[in-house]
XYZ file of C-alpha atoms in Angstrom:
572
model
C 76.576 91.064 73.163
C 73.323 90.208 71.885
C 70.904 93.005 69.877
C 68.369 91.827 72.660
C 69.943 92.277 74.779
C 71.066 95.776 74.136
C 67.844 97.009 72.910
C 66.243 95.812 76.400
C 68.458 97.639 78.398
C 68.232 100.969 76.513
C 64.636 100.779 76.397
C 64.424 99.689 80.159
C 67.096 101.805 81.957
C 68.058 101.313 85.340
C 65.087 99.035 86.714
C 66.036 96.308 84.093
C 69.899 96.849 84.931
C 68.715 96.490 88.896
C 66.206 93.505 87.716
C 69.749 91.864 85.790
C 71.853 92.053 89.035
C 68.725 90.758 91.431
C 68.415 87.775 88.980
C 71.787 86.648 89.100
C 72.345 87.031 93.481
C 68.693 85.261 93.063
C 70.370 82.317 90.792
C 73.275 81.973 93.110
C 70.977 81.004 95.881
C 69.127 78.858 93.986
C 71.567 76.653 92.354
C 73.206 76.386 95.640
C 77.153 75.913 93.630
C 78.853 77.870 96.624
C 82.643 75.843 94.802
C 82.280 78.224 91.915
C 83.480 81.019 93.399
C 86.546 82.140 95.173
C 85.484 86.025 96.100
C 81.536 87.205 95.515
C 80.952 90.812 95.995
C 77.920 91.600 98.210
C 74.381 92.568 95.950
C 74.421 96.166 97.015
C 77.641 97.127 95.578
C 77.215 95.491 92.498
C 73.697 97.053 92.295
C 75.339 100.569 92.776
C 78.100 99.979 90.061
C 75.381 98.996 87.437
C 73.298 101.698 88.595
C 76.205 104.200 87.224
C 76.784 102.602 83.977
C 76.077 104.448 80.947
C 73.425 102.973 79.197
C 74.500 103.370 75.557
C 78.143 101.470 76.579
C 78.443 98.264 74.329
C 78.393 95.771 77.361
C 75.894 98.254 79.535
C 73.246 96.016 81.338
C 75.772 92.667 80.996
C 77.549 90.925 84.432
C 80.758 88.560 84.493
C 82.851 86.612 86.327
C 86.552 86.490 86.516
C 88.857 83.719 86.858
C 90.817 84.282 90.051
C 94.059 84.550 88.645
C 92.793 87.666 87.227
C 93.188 90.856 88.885
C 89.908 92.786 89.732
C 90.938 95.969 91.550
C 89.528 95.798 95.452
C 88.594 91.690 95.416
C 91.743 89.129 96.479
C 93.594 87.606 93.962
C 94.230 83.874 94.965
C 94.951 81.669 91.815
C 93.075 79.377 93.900
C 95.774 79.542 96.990
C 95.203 80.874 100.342
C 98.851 81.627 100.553
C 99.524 82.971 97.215
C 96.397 85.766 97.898
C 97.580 89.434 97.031
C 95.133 92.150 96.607
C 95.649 94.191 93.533
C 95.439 97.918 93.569
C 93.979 97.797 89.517
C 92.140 95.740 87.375
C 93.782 93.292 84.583
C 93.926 95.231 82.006
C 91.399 92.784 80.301
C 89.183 93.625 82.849
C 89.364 97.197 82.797
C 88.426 97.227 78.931
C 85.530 95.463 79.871
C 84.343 97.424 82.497
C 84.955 100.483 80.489
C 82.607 98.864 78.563
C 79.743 98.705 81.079
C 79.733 95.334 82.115
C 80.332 94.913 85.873
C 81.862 92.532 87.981
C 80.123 89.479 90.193
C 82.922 87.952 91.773
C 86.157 85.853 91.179
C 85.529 82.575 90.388
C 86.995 78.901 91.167
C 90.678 77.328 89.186
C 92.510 74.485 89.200
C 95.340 75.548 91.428
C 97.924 78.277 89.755
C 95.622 77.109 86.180
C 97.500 74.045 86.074
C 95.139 71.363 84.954
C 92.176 70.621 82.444
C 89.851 69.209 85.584
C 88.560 71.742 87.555
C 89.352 69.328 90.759
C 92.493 70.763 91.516
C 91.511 73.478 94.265
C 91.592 73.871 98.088
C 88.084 75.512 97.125
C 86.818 72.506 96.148
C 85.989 70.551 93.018
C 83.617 72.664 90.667
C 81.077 70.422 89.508
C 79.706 69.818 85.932
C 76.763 72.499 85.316
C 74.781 69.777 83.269
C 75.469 66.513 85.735
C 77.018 67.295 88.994
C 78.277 63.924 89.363
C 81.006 64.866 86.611
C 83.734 67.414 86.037
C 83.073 70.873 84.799
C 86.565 70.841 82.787
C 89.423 73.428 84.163
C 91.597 75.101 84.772
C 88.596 77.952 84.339
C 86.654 75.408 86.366
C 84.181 78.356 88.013
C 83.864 80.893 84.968
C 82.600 78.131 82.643
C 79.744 76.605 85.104
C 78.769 80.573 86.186
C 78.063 81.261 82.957
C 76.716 77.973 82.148
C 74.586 77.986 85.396
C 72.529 80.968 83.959
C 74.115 83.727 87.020
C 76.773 85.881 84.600
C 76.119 86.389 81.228
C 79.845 85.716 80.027
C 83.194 85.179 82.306
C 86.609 85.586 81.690
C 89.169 82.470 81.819
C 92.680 81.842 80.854
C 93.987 79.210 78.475
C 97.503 78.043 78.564
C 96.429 74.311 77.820
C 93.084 74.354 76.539
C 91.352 75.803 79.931
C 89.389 78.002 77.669
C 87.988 75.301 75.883
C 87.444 72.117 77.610
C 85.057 73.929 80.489
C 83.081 75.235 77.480
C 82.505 72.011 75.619
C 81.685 70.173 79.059
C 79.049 72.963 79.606
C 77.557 73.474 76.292
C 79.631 77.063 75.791
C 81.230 78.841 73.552
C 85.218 78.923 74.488
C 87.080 82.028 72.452
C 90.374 81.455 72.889
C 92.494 84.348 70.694
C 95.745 83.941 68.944
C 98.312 85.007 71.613
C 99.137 88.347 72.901
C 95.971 89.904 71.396
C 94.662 90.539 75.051
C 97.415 91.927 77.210
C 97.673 89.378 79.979
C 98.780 92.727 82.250
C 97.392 91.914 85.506
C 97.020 87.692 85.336
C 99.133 85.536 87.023
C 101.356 83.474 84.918
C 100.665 79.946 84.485
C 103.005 79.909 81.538
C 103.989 83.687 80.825
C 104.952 83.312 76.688
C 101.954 80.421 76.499
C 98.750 82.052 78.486
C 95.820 83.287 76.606
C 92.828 85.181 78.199
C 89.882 83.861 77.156
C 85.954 84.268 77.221
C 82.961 82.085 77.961
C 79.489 82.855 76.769
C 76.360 81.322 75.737
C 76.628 83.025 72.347
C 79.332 83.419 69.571
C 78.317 86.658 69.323
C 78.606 87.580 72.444
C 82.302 85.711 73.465
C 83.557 87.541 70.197
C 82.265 90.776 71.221
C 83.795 90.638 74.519
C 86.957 89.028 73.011
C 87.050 92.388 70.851
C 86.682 94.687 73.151
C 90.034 93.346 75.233
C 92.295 92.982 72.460
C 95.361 95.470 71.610
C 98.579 96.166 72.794
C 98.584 98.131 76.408
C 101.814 99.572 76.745
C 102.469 97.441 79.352
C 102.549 93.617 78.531
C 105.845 93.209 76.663
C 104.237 89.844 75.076
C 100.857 92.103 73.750
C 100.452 92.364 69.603
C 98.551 94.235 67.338
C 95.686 92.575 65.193
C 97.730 91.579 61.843
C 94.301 90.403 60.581
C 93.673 93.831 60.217
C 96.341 94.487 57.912
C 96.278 90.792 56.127
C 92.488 90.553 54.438
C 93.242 86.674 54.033
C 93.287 86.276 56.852
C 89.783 87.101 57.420
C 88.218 86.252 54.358
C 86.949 83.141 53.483
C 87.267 81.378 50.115
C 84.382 80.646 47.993
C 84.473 76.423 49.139
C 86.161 76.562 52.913
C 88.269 73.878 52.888
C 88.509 72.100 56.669
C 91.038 69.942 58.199
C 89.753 66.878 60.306
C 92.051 64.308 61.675
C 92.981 60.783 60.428
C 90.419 58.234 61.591
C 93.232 56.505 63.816
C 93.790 60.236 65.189
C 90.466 59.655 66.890
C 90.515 56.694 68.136
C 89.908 56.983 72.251
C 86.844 58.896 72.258
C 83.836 58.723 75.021
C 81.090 56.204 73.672
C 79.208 57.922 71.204
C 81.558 61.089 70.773
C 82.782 60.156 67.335
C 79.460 59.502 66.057
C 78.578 62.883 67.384
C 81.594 64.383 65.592
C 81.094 62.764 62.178
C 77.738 64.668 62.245
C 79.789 67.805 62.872
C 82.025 67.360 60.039
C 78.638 66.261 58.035
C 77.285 69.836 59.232
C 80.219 71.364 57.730
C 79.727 69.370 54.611
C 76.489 69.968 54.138
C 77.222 74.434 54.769
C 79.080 73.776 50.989
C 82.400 73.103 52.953
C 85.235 70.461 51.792
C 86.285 68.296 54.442
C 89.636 66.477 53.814
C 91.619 64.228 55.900
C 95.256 65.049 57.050
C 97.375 63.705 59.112
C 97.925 65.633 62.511
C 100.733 63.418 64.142
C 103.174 66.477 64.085
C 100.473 68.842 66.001
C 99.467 65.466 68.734
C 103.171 65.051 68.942
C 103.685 68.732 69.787
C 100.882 68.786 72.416
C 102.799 66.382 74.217
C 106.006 68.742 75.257
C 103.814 71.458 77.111
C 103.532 68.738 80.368
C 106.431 66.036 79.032
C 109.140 68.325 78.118
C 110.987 70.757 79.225
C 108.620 73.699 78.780
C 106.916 72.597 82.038
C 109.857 75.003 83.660
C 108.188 77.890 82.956
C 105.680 77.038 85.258
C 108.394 76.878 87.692
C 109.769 79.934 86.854
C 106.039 81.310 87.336
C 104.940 80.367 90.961
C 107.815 77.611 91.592
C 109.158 79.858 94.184
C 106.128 80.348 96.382
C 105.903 76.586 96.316
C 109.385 76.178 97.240
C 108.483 78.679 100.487
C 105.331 76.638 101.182
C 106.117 73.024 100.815
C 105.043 72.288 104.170
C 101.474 73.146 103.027
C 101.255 70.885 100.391
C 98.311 68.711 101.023
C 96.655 71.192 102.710
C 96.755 74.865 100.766
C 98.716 73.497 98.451
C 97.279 70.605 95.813
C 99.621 67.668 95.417
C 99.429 67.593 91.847
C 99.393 70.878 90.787
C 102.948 71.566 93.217
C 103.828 67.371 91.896
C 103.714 69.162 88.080
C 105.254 72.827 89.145
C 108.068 71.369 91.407
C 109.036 68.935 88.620
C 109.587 72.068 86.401
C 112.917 73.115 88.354
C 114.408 69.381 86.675
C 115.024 70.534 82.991
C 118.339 71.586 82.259
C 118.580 74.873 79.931
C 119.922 72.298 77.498
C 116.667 70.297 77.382
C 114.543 73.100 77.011
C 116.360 74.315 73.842
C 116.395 70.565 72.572
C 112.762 70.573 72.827
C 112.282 73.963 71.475
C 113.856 73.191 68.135
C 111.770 69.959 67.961
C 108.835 72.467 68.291
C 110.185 74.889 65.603
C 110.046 71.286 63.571
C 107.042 69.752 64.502
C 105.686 73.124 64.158
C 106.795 73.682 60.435
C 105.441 69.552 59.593
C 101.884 70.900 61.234
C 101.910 74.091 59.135
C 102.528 71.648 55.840
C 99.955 68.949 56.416
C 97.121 71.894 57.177
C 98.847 73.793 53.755
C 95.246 75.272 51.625
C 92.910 74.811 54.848
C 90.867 77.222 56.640
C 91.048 75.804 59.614
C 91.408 72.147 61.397
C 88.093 70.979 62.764
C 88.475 68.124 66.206
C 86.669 67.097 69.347
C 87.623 70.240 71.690
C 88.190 66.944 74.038
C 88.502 63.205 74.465
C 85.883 62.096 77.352
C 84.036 63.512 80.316
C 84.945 61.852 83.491
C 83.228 61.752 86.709
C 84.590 63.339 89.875
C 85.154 59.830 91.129
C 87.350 59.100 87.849
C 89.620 61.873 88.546
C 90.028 61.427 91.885
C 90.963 57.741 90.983
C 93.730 58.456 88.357
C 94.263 62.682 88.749
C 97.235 62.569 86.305
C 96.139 60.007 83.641
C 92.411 61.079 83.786
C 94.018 64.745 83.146
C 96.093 63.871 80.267
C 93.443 62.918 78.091
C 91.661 66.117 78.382
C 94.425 68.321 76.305
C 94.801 65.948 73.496
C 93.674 68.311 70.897
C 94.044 71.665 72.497
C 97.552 71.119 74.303
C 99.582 71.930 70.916
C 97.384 75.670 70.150
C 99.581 77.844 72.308
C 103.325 76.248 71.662
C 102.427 76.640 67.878
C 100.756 80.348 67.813
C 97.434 79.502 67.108
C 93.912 80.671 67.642
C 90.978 78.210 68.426
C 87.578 78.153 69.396
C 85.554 75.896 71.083
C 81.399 76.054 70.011
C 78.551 73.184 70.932
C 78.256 70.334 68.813
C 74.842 68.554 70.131
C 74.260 66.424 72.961
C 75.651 62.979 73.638
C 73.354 60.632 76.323
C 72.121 63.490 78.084
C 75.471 65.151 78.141
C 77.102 68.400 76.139
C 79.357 67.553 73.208
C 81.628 70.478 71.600
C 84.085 70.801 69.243
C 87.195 73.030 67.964
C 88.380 75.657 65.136
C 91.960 75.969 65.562
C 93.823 77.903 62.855
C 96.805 80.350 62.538
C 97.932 83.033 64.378
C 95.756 86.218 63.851
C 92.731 84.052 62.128
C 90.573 84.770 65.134
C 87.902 86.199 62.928
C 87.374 83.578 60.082
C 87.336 81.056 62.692
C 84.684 82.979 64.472
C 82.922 83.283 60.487
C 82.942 79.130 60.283
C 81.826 78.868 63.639
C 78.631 81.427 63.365
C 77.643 79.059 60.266
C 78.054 76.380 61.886
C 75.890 77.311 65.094
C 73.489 78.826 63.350
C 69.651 77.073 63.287
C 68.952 75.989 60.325
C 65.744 74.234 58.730
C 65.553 70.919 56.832
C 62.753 72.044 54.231
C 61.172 68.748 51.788
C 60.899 70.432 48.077
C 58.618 68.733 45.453
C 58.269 71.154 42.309
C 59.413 74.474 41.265
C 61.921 74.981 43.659
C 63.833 71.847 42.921
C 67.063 71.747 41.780
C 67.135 72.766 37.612
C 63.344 74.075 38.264
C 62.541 77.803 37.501
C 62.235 78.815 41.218
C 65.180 77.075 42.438
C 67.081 80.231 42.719
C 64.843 81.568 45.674
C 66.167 78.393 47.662
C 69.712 78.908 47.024
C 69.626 82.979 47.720
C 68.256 82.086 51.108
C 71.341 80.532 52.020
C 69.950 76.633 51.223
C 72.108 73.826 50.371
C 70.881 70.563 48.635
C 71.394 67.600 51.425
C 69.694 64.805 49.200
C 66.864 63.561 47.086
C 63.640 62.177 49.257
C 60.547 60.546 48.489
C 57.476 61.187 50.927
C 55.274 58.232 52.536
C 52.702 57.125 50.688
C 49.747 58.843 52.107
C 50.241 61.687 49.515
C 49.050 63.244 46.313
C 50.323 65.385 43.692
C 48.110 67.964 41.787
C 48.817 70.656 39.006
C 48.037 74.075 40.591
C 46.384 77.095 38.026
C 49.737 78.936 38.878
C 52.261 81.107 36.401
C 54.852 79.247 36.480
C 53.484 75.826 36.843
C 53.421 74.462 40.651
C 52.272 71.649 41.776
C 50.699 71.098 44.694
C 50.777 68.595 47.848
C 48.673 67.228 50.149
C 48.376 64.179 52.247
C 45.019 62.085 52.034
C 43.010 60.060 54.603
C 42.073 56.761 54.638
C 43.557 53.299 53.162
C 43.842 52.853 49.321
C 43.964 56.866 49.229
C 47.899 57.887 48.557
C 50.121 56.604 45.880
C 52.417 53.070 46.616
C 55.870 54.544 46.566
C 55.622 58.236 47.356
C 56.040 61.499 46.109
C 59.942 62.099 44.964
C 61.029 65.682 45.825
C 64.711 67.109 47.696
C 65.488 68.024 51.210
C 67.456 71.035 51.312
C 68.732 72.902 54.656
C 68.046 76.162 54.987
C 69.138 79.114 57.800
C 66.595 80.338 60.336
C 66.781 83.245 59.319
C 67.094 82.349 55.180
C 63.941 79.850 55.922
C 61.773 82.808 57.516
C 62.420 85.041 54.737
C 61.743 82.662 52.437
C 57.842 81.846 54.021
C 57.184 85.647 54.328
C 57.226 85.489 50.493
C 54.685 82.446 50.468
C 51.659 83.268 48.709
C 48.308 81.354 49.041
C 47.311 79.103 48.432
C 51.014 77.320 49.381
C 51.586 76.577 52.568
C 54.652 75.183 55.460
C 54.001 72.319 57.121
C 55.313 69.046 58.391
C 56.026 66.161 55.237
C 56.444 62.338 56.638
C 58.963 60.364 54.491
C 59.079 57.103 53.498
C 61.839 56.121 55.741
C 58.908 57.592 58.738
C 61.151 60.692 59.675
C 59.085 64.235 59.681
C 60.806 67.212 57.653
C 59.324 70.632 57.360
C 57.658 70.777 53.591
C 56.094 72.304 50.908
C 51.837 71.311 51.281
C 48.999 73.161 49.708
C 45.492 73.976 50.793
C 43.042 71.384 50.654
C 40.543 73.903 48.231
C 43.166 74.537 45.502
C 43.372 70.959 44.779
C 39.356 70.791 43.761
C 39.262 69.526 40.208
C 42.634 69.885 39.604
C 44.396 67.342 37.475
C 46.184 64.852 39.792
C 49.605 63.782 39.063
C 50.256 61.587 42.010
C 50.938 58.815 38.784
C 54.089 60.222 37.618
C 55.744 59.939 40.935
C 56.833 63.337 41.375
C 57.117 66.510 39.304
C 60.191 65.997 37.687
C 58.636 62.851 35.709
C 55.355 64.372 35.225
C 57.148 67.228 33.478
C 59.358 64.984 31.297
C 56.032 63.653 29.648
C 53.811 66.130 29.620
């Protein structure tokens, strides 16, 4: 959760709580999205429930959604089938944290069938559309949580990840997908998909907030046989991050098969990394691709069987109707492995495994697409199956191998959300989520032309605010360089008016990135007569820059000769 969000609350009390919960029935109206959600409690009881929170709670003041194959004490739990609905006595023990918490409850939102899918299509419900284009997918199986949160009505929601279902929604709605290293929520009180493979998982609009949340769920209950302690908390590495982060990214060929535009969007990722003072090196993820492929083309689909197989068995003549084709197509075929085949493909996991853990030996972390493409509904419809299978590509292989990943933005491609994926080992939950806040963070591209330059006397004030050299730059030509009366010795910039007025090639200087937060210290310490403002470079693009006052350059010596500082300096 948000400072902001907290502090409003506190300072607000009940009327902003009430304000929160009128807001979000209010938004439900207006976006008009009635296939998000399975269950929606009625206004007045989810007024009276945030009414009694206690203020000072971490999550007081904040509303979710829950994936229906979550249990929410009261509300029916459906996994998205009439004839699978059961209503549970007690909340999921994931929800019960949070609610202890002070966050409160919306409703129980829309699922590919029994989670079984990456679509979102896959419901008697109907198919949840895209939050950002309608016409397309919202990603699934947490179809609804994903496009409630990224519809603006909850301010996180809870979805499970066997798959990848708590990361594809998010990167097809511009989210953040946590999805911890297994058994570090009890899944107490969700219905299997896969028992030893599901995940809980959150959806926010903020790191911050999905890790928060993520947090306050984790630990052993007593009660989930599968549920683990933290060993993070025990193992520093495991946290920490080295001096230069080394990343994985995959071979070239290993990306091959991505949406027009998506690997363009994702070499600017890995150039983002790059240019935080990561190393990015190349490996070779065949082992981990190759492992993906046994959760649906092996023999591990029979533990999807062994999950709701029987209810499907008992129901076949619904299929079609309550039932979805593929999803009971999929679970049905799960009864066909022999207990020989399954133990055949688990020791080609333990190998594959092992080969995976060897190519990403003295990384931090593997950096890919969370996903391949984002189809339409039409698409889907077309080709369910196919169009499915190239959703899990890179997230398919995080649960068989123990690992924790998390999905954050990446940008915009035409119009549409782009994301992509930290996936490291087991119990590395919290240096992915360390990489990832980096990476998300706003950051500044600042033009440099004097003192602060790299081997000049106030370079150091760049680098302590968290700035990182990107590359050397010259200005357009419409500028001029003076010598300020300063201690040390600054020059100053300005741009002129009028043709015949600036210098022929430019004033040379650096353009180095900065954090929001580095870049606003950093101007608070600004003294006249310096000041920030917009710097047009030679190749036309606008960069934030270094300029001085028009007065402080009367009679001072101009430089604009030399080129840039540097060279003025070397012969003066």
């Amino acid at each position: 959760m948000s400072g902001v969000t907290t502090v409003a609350v506190h300072a607000h009390g009940a009327r902003d709580v009430a304000a929160r919960v009128h807001d979000a029935f209010d938004r439900i109206d207006a976006v008009d999205r009635p296939e998000v959600w399975i269950t929606l409690r009625d206004r007045e009881s989810v007024l009276a429930e945030a009414a009694a929170v206690d203020p000072t709670l971490p999550l007081a003041g904040l509303l979710f959604a829950v994936k229906d194959n979550i249990d929410v004490a009261g509300l029916p739990t459906t996994a998205a089938s009439r004839s699978y609905a059961y209503t549970p006595g007690a909340d999921a023990t994931a929800v019960a944290r949070l609610r202890a918490a002070g966050a409160v409850v919306v409703g129980k939102t829309n699922l590919d069938q029994f989670a079984t899918g990456l679509v979102g299509t896959r419901s008697p419900f109907g198919a949840v559309r895209n939050a950002w284009d309608p016409t397309r997918i919202s990603g699934g199986s947490s179809s609804g949580s994903a496009t409630a949160v990224a519809l603006g009505v909850v301010d996180f929601a809870l979805g499970t990840d066997t798959a990848g279902s708590g990361r594809v929604p998010a990167a097809l709605n511009h989210l953040v997908g946590v999805k911890p290293t297994k058994g570090l929520v009890p899944n107490t009180g969700v219905v299997p998909a896969c028992r030893s493979q599901d995940c809980v998982t959150v959806f926010a609009r903020s790191l911050d907030l999905a890790r928060r949340a993520t947090e306050l769920m984790a630990g052993p209950d007593g009660i989930d046989p599968l549920a683990r302690p933290d060993a993070a908390l025990a193992d520093g590495s495991l946290v920490a991050l080295p001096p230069v982060p080394r990343i994985a990214v995959p071979l070239p060929s290993q990306l091959e098969g991505l949406a027009a535009g998506w690997a363009e969007a994702f070499t600017r990722a890995v150039d983002r990394f790059r240019s935080l003072g990561h190393e990015v090196v190349e490996v070779d993820i065949a082992p981990l691709l190759d492992a993906a492929a046994l959760l649906y083309d092996g023999a591990f689909v029979a533990e999807r069987y062994a999950a709701v197989g029987a209810h499907l068995e008992a129901h076949r003549d619904q299929v079609g109707d309550d039932l979805d084709p593929t999803v009971a197509a999929i679970v049905l075929g799960g009864a066909a492995p022999t207990a020989a085949q399954l133990f055949a493909d688990q020791e080609r996991l333990d190998v594959l495994g092992a080969r995976g853990r060897d190519a990403l030996a003295g990384t931090v972390a593997l950096l890919t697409p969370t996903t391949t493409w984002h189809p339409t509904l039409d698409e889907v419809a077309a080709d369910p199956v196919g169009a499915n299978s190239r959703m899990g590509r890179y997230t398919n292989f995080a649960n068989l191998l123990d690992m924790a990943s998390l999905a954050v933005p990446a940008g915009f491609v035409d119009g549409l959300p782009f994301g992509v994926m930290l996936t490291g080992p087991a119990f590395s939950d919290r240096r992915l989520a360390a990489l990832a806040a980096a990476f998300a963070a706003p950051t500044v591209d600042m033009l440099v032309v004097g003192a602060h330059l790299r081997d000049q006397p106030l370079n150091g004030q760049l680098v302590a605010a968290g700035g990182t050299f990107l590359r050397e730059a010259r200005t357009a030509s419409d500028y001029r360089l003076h010598v300020l009366d300063t201690v040390p010795p600054k020059p100053g910039l300005v741009r002129t008016v009028g043709s015949g007025s600036g210098t022929s090639a430019g004033i040379a200087g650096e353009v180095w990135r900065l954090p929001a937060a580095g870049f606003a210290t950093f101007v608070a310490a600004l003294s006249a007569p310096m000041t920030i403002g917009t710097v047009t470079l030679d190749d036309g693009t606008d960069v934030t820059g270094f300029l001085v006052e028009p007065y402080a350059v009367e009679g001072a010596e101009d430089i604009s000769r030399f080129g840039g500082w540097r060279a003025y300096r070397e012969q003066s």
